[in-house]
Tab-separated table of C-alpha atoms in Angstrom:
chain	number	residue	atom	x	y	z
A	1	UNK	CA	96.334	107.484	107.853
A	2	UNK	CA	97.472	110.695	106.209
A	3	UNK	CA	100.358	110.908	108.650
A	4	UNK	CA	101.776	107.801	107.034
A	5	UNK	CA	100.621	107.838	103.424
A	6	UNK	CA	101.070	111.580	102.912
A	7	UNK	CA	103.802	112.420	105.421
A	8	UNK	CA	101.404	114.692	107.343
A	9	UNK	CA	102.254	113.592	110.868
A	10	UNK	CA	101.268	116.099	113.515
A	11	UNK	CA	98.392	117.675	111.615
A	12	UNK	CA	95.844	115.615	113.564
A	13	UNK	CA	93.337	115.766	110.757
A	14	UNK	CA	90.229	113.660	111.184
A	15	UNK	CA	86.527	113.797	110.667
A	16	UNK	CA	83.457	112.186	112.135
A	17	UNK	CA	80.491	111.141	110.061
A	18	UNK	CA	77.312	109.477	111.109
A	19	UNK	CA	73.931	109.944	112.634
A	20	UNK	CA	73.803	113.478	114.016
A	21	UNK	CA	72.249	112.249	117.253
A	22	UNK	CA	75.279	110.003	117.791
A	23	UNK	CA	78.019	112.482	116.930
A	24	UNK	CA	76.612	115.853	118.003
A	25	UNK	CA	78.145	115.507	121.488
A	26	UNK	CA	81.572	114.909	119.962
A	27	UNK	CA	81.184	117.852	117.583
A	28	UNK	CA	80.035	120.131	120.412
A	29	UNK	CA	82.885	119.072	122.695
A	30	UNK	CA	85.537	119.604	120.025
A	31	UNK	CA	84.064	122.940	118.932
A	32	UNK	CA	84.023	124.366	122.464
A	33	UNK	CA	87.455	122.952	123.271
A	34	UNK	CA	89.077	124.749	120.363
A	35	UNK	CA	89.819	121.448	118.661
A	36	UNK	CA	88.348	122.246	115.268
A	37	UNK	CA	90.588	121.539	112.294
A	38	UNK	CA	92.035	124.772	110.851
A	39	UNK	CA	91.076	125.580	107.260
A	40	UNK	CA	94.636	125.123	105.894
A	41	UNK	CA	94.733	121.623	107.389
A	42	UNK	CA	91.321	120.843	105.898
A	43	UNK	CA	92.626	121.994	102.512
A	44	UNK	CA	95.749	119.845	102.901
A	45	UNK	CA	93.556	116.823	103.676
A	46	UNK	CA	91.411	117.460	100.600
A	47	UNK	CA	94.502	117.753	98.407
A	48	UNK	CA	96.110	114.640	99.889
A	49	UNK	CA	92.989	112.509	99.562
A	50	UNK	CA	92.617	113.559	95.932
A	51	UNK	CA	96.144	112.643	94.860
A	52	UNK	CA	97.132	108.981	94.604
A	53	UNK	CA	100.444	109.722	92.845
A	54	UNK	CA	102.047	111.196	95.964
A	55	UNK	CA	100.965	108.139	97.971
A	56	UNK	CA	102.835	105.848	95.595
A	57	UNK	CA	105.859	108.162	95.722
A	58	UNK	CA	105.857	108.119	99.546
A	59	UNK	CA	105.608	104.320	99.567
A	60	UNK	CA	108.635	104.107	97.278
A	61	UNK	CA	110.610	106.442	99.548
A	62	UNK	CA	109.819	104.393	102.659
A	63	UNK	CA	110.470	101.097	100.841
A	64	UNK	CA	113.955	102.305	99.863
A	65	UNK	CA	114.694	103.582	103.376
A	66	UNK	CA	113.583	100.242	104.777
A	67	UNK	CA	115.879	98.329	102.421
A	68	UNK	CA	118.887	100.508	103.270
A	69	UNK	CA	118.382	100.321	107.025
A	70	UNK	CA	117.247	96.688	107.119
A	71	UNK	CA	120.446	95.414	105.507
A	72	UNK	CA	122.635	97.287	107.992
A	73	UNK	CA	120.530	96.356	111.017
A	74	UNK	CA	120.640	92.667	110.086
A	75	UNK	CA	124.378	92.806	109.352
A	76	UNK	CA	124.933	94.279	112.813
A	77	UNK	CA	123.288	91.192	114.288
A	78	UNK	CA	119.753	92.277	115.010
A	79	UNK	CA	116.839	89.934	114.550
A	80	UNK	CA	113.923	91.715	112.945
A	81	UNK	CA	110.239	91.317	113.719
A	82	UNK	CA	109.423	90.977	110.022
A	83	UNK	CA	106.789	93.217	108.536
A	84	UNK	CA	106.362	94.707	105.095
A	85	UNK	CA	104.303	97.581	106.447
A	86	UNK	CA	104.831	100.383	108.901
A	87	UNK	CA	107.329	103.162	109.305
A	88	UNK	CA	109.577	101.340	111.762
A	89	UNK	CA	111.838	98.341	112.137
A	90	UNK	CA	111.342	96.392	115.361
A	91	UNK	CA	114.651	94.750	116.188
A	92	UNK	CA	116.324	92.816	118.979
A	93	UNK	CA	119.823	91.760	119.932
A	94	UNK	CA	118.278	89.330	122.424
A	95	UNK	CA	119.097	91.550	125.377
A	96	UNK	CA	117.410	94.157	127.532
A	97	UNK	CA	116.211	97.024	125.320
A	98	UNK	CA	118.106	99.566	127.408
A	99	UNK	CA	121.415	97.817	126.720
A	100	UNK	CA	120.637	98.062	123.026
A	101	UNK	CA	119.585	101.714	123.372
A	102	UNK	CA	122.961	102.453	124.984
A	103	UNK	CA	124.892	100.596	122.265
A	104	UNK	CA	123.093	102.528	119.568
A	105	UNK	CA	123.602	105.825	121.423
A	106	UNK	CA	127.349	105.163	121.444
A	107	UNK	CA	127.123	104.974	117.644
A	108	UNK	CA	125.089	108.175	117.497
A	109	UNK	CA	121.909	106.341	116.529
A	110	UNK	CA	118.639	107.138	118.261
A	111	UNK	CA	116.272	104.207	118.774
A	112	UNK	CA	113.182	103.937	120.924
A	113	UNK	CA	113.097	101.268	123.654
A	114	UNK	CA	110.342	98.740	123.042
A	115	UNK	CA	109.504	98.844	126.723
A	116	UNK	CA	107.900	102.254	126.098
A	117	UNK	CA	105.126	100.466	124.227
A	118	UNK	CA	104.552	97.284	126.196
A	119	UNK	CA	106.340	94.902	128.550
A	120	UNK	CA	106.547	92.449	125.630
A	121	UNK	CA	108.901	94.905	123.949
A	122	UNK	CA	111.486	94.744	126.725
A	123	UNK	CA	114.079	93.198	124.396
A	124	UNK	CA	113.210	95.248	121.310
A	125	UNK	CA	114.066	98.676	119.972
A	126	UNK	CA	112.343	100.633	117.253
A	127	UNK	CA	114.274	102.135	114.350
A	128	UNK	CA	112.300	104.847	112.566
A	129	UNK	CA	112.061	105.111	108.792
A	130	UNK	CA	110.738	108.666	109.053
A	131	UNK	CA	114.180	110.263	109.129
A	132	UNK	CA	115.542	111.777	105.929
A	133	UNK	CA	117.174	109.590	103.291
A	134	UNK	CA	120.512	111.156	104.240
A	135	UNK	CA	120.044	110.342	107.937
A	136	UNK	CA	118.919	106.776	107.174
A	137	UNK	CA	122.031	106.273	105.028
A	138	UNK	CA	124.208	107.759	107.782
A	139	UNK	CA	122.681	105.468	110.404
A	140	UNK	CA	123.194	102.451	108.161
A	141	UNK	CA	126.806	103.497	107.591
A	142	UNK	CA	127.407	103.849	111.331
A	143	UNK	CA	126.049	100.356	111.955
A	144	UNK	CA	128.141	98.912	109.156
A	145	UNK	CA	131.289	100.795	110.179
A	146	UNK	CA	130.862	99.551	113.738
A	147	UNK	CA	131.422	96.080	112.326
A	148	UNK	CA	134.566	97.189	110.536
A	149	UNK	CA	132.868	96.748	107.170
A	150	UNK	CA	132.875	99.175	104.277
A	151	UNK	CA	129.519	100.705	103.558
């Protein structure tokens, strides 16, 4: 996904390839709905797909953000649904997600309640790694400071 590997979220760039008889209805629908990809977005997709170096750079950025936030989230007492991939940390304090949302809001940290995604997420919240490095560091500091620890 270019939204993840190239930080192009929101561009909604995609293409369909295949037997014309199978995809012509999709093409026609999108064309007459005004859903065709603008030329600048097409050019951005071409550039992104042709450049592996930026993908590795983005991975390094997200890896570092994950490390910074993960340490603070664990120190605060969260259990993490471990994953080495993705742009989020799924975490639980073993309580209703809304209680956790409120605790984080009191610290000035925005998390998404897991219940938004599925009933199985009712005790989880989602921390995003898509914030800036500065904001990730600030969130980690707020979690750490809430414990009375130096960050």
